[in-house]
Short mmCIF file of C-alpha atoms in Angstrom, two decimals:
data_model
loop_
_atom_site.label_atom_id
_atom_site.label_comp_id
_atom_site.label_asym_id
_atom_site.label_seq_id
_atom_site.Cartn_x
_atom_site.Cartn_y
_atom_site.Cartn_z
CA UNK A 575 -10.98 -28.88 -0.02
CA UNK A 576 -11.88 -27.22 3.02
CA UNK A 577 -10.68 -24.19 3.99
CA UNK A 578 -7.96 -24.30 6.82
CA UNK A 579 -7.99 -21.56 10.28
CA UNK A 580 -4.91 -19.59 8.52
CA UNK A 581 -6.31 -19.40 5.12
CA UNK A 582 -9.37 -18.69 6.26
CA UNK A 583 -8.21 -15.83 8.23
CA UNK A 584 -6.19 -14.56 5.32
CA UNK A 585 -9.16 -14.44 3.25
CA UNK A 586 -11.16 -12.62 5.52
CA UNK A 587 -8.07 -10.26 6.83
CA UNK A 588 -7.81 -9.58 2.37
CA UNK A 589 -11.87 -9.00 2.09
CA UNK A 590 -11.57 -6.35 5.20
CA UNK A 591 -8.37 -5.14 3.78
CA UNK A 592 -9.99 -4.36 0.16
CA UNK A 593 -13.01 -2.21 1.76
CA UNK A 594 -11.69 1.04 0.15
CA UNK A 595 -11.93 3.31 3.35
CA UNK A 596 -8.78 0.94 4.71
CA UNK A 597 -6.96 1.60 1.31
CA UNK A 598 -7.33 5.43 1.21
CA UNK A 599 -7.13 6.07 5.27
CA UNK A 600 -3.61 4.17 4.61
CA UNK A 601 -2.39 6.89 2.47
CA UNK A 602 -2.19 9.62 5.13
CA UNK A 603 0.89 7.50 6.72
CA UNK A 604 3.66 8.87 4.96
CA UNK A 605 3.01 12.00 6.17
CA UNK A 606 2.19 11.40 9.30
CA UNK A 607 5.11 9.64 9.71
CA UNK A 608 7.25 12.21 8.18
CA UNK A 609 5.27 14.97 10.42
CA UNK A 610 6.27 12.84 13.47
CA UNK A 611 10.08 12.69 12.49
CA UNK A 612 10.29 16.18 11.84
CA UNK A 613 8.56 17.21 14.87
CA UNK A 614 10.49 14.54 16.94
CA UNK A 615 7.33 13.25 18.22
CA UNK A 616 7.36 9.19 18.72
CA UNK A 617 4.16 9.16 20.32
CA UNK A 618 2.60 10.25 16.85
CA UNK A 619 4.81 7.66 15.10
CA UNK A 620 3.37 5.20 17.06
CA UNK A 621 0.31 5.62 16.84
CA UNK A 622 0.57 5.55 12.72
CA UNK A 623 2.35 2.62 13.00
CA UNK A 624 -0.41 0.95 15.08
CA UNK A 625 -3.33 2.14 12.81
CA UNK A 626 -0.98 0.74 10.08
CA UNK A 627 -1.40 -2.96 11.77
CA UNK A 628 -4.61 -2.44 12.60
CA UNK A 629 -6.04 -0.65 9.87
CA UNK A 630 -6.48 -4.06 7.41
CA UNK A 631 -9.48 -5.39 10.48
CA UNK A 632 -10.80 -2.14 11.07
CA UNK A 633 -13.13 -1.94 8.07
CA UNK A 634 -15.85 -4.34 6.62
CA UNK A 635 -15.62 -6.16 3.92
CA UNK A 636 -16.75 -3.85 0.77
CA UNK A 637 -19.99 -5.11 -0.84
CA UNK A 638 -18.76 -5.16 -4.59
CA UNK A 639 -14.79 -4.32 -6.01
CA UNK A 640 -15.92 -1.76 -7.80
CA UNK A 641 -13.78 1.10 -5.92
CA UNK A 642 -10.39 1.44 -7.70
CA UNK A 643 -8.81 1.37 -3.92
CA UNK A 644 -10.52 -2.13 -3.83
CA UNK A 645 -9.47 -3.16 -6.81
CA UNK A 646 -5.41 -1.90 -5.74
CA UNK A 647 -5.56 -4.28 -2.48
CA UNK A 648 -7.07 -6.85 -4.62
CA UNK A 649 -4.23 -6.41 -7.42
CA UNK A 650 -1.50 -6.77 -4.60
CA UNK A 651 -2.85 -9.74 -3.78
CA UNK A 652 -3.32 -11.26 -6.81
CA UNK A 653 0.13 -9.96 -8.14
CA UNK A 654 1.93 -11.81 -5.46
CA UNK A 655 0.09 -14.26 -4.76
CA UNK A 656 -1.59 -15.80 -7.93
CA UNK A 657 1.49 -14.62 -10.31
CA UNK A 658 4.01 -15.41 -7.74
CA UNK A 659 5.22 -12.40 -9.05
CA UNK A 660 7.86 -10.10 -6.13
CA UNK A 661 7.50 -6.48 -5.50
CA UNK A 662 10.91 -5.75 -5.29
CA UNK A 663 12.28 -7.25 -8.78
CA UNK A 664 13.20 -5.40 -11.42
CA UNK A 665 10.95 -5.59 -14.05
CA UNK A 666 8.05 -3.26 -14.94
CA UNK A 667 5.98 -2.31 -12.75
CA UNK A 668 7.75 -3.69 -9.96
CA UNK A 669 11.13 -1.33 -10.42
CA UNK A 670 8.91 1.51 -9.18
CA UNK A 671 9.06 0.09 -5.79
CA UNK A 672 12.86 -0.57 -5.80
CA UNK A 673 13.64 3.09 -6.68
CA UNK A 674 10.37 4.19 -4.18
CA UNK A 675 12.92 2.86 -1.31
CA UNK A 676 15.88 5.28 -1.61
CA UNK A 677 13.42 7.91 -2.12
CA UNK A 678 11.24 7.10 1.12
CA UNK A 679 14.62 7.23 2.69
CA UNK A 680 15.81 10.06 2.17
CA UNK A 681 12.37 11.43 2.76
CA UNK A 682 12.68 10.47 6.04
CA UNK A 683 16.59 11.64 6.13
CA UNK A 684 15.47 15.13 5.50
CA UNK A 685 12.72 14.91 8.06
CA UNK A 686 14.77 14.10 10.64
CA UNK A 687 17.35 17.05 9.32
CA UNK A 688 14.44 19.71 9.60
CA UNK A 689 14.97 20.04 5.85
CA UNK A 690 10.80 20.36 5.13
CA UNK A 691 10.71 21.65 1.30
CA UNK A 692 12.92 18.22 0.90
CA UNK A 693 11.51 15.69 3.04
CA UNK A 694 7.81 17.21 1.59
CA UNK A 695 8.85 17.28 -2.16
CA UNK A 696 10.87 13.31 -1.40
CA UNK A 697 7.93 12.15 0.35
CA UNK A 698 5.25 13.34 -2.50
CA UNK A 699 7.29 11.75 -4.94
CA UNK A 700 7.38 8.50 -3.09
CA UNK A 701 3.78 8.59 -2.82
CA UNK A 702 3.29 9.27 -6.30
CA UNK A 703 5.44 6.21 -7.72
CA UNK A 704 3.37 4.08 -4.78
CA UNK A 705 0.16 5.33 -6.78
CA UNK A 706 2.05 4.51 -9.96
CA UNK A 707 2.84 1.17 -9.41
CA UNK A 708 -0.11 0.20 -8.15
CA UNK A 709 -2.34 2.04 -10.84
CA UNK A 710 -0.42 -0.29 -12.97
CA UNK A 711 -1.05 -3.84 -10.76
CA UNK A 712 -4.40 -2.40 -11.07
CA UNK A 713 -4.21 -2.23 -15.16
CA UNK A 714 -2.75 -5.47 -15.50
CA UNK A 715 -5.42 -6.91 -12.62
CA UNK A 716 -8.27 -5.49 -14.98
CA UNK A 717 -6.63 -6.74 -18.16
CA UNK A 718 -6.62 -10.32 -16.70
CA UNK A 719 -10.06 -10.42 -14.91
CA UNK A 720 -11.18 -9.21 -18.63
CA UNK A 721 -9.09 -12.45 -20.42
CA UNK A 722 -10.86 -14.25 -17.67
CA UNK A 723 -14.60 -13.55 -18.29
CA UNK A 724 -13.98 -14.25 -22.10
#
C-alpha cells in the first residue's frame, strides 16, 4: 500500500524527530521555561515554546538508532503507536507521567511565587521521572526489537 501525504509526513516529521540533537536540545525546556516564569519574561517563554514546535523539523534524520536519545523518540512512538498503549494510564511505566504532572505544576507554581530552591528542586524532579519513564519505554523498546530479531 502506498504511503499517503499525512503518513508520509509523520514518518519523516518521526525520522527528524529521532536525530538525537532534537531529543537532548528538548531537555533544556523545563528550565527555560521555569527561568522565564520566574523572571516574568514571556518573550523567553515564547520563544521555548516555538523551538518546542519547531524543534522535531529542525534536525536531520540520524543515520543509524544507535543514540539512546534516538532510541527514546523511537520508544514513544512505538509505545503509543504500535502498543496502542496511553501515556497517562496507570500502569508501569506510564504512572510516572501521571504523578510527573502535579509535580511540573507546582514547579511552575513556585516559579511564578519567586520560591527558586522549590521550583529548582520540583522541576529537577520532574525531569528526572521524564528520564525515568522513558529510560524504561526505552528498556521495554530494546527488549522487543530483541524478541523481534529472534
Amino acid at each position: 500500500m502506498t504511503p499517503t501525504l499525512p503518513d508520509d509526513f509523520e514518518e519523516r516529521f518521526w525520522r527528524r524527530h529521532s536525530n538525537p540533537k532534537s531529543g537532548w536540545s528538548r531537555t533544556v525546556l523545563l528550565p527555560a521555561l521555569l527561568f522565564a516564569v520566574y523572571h516574568r519574561k514571556p518573550r523567553l517563554a515564547g520563544a521555548a515554546l516555538l523551538f518546542t514546535l519547531l524543534n522535531p523539523i529542525l534536525f536531520s534524520p540520524p543515520k543509524d538508532d544507535d543514540a539512546w536519545m534516538s532510541r527514546v523518540v523511537l520508544a514513544e512512538r512505538w509505545w503509543t503507536r504500535e502498543r496502542k498503549a496511553g501515556v497517562f494510564d496507570r500502569t508501569y511505566p506510564n504512572w510516572l507521567n501521571l504523578v510527573n504532572v502535579p509535580v511540573s505544576v507546582y514547579a511552575f507554581v513556585a516559579a511564578y511565587r519567586r520560591r527558586p530552591l522549590r521550583a529548582g528542586l520540583a522541576g529537577a524532579l520532574a525531569m528526572a521521572l521524564k528520564f525515568w519513564y522513558v529510560g524504561a519505554l526505552v528498556r521495554r523498546y530494546d527488549a522487543a526489537d530483541r524478541l523481534e530479531e529472534r
